[in-house]
Coordinates of C-alpha atoms in Angstrom, one line a residue:
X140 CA -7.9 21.5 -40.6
X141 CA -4.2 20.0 -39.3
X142 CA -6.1 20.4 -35.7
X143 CA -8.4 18.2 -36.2
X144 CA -5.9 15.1 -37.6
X145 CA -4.9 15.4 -33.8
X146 CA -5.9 13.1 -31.1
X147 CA -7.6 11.2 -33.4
X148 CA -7.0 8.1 -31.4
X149 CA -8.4 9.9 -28.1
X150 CA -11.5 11.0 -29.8
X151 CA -12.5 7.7 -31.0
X152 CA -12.5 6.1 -28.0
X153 CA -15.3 6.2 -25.2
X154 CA -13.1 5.6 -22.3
X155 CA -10.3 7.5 -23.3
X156 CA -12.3 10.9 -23.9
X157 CA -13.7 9.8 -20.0
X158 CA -10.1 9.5 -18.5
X159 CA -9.4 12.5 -20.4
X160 CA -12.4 14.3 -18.8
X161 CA -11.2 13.3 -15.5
X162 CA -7.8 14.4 -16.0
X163 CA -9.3 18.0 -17.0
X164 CA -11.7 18.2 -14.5
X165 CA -8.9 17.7 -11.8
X166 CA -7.2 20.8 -13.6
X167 CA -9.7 23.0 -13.3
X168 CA -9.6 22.6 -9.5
X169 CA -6.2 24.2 -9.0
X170 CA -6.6 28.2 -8.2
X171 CA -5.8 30.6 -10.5
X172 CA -3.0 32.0 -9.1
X173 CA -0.7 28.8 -9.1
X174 CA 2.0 28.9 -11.4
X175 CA 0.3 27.0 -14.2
X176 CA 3.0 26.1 -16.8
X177 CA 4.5 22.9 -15.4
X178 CA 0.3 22.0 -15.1
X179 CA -0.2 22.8 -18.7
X180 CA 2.9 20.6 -19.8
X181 CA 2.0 17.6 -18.1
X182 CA -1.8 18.0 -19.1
X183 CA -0.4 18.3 -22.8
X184 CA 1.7 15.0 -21.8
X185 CA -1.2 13.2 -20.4
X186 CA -3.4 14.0 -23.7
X187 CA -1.4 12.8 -26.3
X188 CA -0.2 9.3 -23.9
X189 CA -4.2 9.4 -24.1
X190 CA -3.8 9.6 -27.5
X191 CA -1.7 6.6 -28.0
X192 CA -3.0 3.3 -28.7
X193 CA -0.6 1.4 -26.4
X194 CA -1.6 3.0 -23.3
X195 CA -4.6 1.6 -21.4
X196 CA -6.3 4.6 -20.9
X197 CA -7.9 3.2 -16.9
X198 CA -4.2 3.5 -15.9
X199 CA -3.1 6.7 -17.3
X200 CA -5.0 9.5 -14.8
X201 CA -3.7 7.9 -12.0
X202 CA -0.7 8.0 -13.1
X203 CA -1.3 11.7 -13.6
X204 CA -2.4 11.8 -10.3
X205 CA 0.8 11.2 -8.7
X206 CA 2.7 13.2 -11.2
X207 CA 0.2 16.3 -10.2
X208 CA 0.9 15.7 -6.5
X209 CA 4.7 15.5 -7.2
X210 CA 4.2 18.2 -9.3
X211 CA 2.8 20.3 -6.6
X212 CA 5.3 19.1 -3.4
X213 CA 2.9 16.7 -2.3
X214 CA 4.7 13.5 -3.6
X215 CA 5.2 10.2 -1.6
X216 CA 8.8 9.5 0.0
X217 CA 10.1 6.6 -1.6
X218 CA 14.0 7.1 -1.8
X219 CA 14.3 6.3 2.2
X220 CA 12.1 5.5 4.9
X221 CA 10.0 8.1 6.3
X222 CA 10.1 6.7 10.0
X223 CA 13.8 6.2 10.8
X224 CA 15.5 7.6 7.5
X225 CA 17.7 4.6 6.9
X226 CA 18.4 3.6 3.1
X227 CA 17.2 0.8 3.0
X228 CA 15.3 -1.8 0.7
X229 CA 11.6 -0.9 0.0
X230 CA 10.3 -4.0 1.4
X231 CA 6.2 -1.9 2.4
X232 CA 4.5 1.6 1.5
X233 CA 2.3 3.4 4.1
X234 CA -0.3 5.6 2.1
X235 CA -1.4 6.4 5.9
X236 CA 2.0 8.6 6.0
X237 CA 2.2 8.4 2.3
X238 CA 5.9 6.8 2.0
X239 CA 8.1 3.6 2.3
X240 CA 9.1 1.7 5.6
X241 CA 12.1 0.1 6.8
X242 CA 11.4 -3.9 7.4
X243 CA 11.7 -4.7 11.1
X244 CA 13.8 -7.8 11.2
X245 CA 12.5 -10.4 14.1
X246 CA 14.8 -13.4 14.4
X247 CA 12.3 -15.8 14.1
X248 CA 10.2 -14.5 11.8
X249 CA 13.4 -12.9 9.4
X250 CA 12.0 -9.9 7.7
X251 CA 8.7 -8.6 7.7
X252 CA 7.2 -5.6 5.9
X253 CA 5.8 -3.7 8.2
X254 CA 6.3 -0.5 10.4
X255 CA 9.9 -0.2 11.4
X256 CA 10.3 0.2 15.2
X257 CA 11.1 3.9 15.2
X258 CA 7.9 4.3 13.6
X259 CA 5.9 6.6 15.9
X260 CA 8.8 7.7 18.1
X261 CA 9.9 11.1 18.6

C-alpha cells in the first residue's frame, strides 16, 4: 500500500494529472530503440516536481520540453551567438535558428537586440 501514499499531490489535482498526461504522451513518441534511461530519469523528475505543491504545474512540461530536446542533442545555443560566435551578452533569442544573437551596435541608436550583421553570411 506504500505505492499508493505516492504522488498524492499529483493525483489530487485536475491539472496536474493533465500536464502529467502530456508529459507521458510525449514519451511515448520516442522509438524504441533510443537509449531510454536518461528519458526515464527525467520522466521520474518531472512526476514527482508534478507532485510538489510549489510548482505550478502549466509551467512544468515545458520545462520538460526543453530538458527532452537537450536531452536528445536538440537543445538551443545559448552560451554564444549562433551567427558570428562571439561571447557576448544575451541581449535577443532567435527560436527561427533556435539560439541567442549578438546585439548590432548602431551609433545612433546604441544597442539593439536584433540579428548581428554576420547573421546570414557565409
Amino acid at each position: 500500500m506504500a505505492h499508493r501514499e505516492r504522488l498524492t499531490t499529483l493525483r489530487k489535482s485536475y491539472a496536474r494529472i493533465n500536464a502529467g498526461y502530456a508529459v507521458v504522451e510525449v514519451m511515448t513518441r520516442f522509438p524504441p530503440t533510443t537509449s531510454r534511461r536518461g528519458h526515464f530519469e527525467l520522466l521520474t523528475r518531472v512526476l514527482l516536481t508534478l507532485d510538489d505543491e510549489t510548482y505550478d504545474p502549466m509551467l512544468v512540461p515545458s520545462s520538460f520540453y526543453f530538458k527532452l530536446l537537450a536531452l536528445d542533442g536538440s537543445g538551443p545555443v545559448v552560451d554564444v551567438c549562433v551567427n558570428c560566435g562571439r561571447d557576448v551578452p544575451l541581449v535577443a533569442f532567435d527560436a527561427e535558428v533556435g539560439a541567442r544573437c549578438a546585439p548590432i551596435v548602431d551609433r545612433a541608436r546604441r544597442s539593439r537586440p536584433t540579428r548581428c550583421s554576420s547573421y546570414g553570411a557565409s
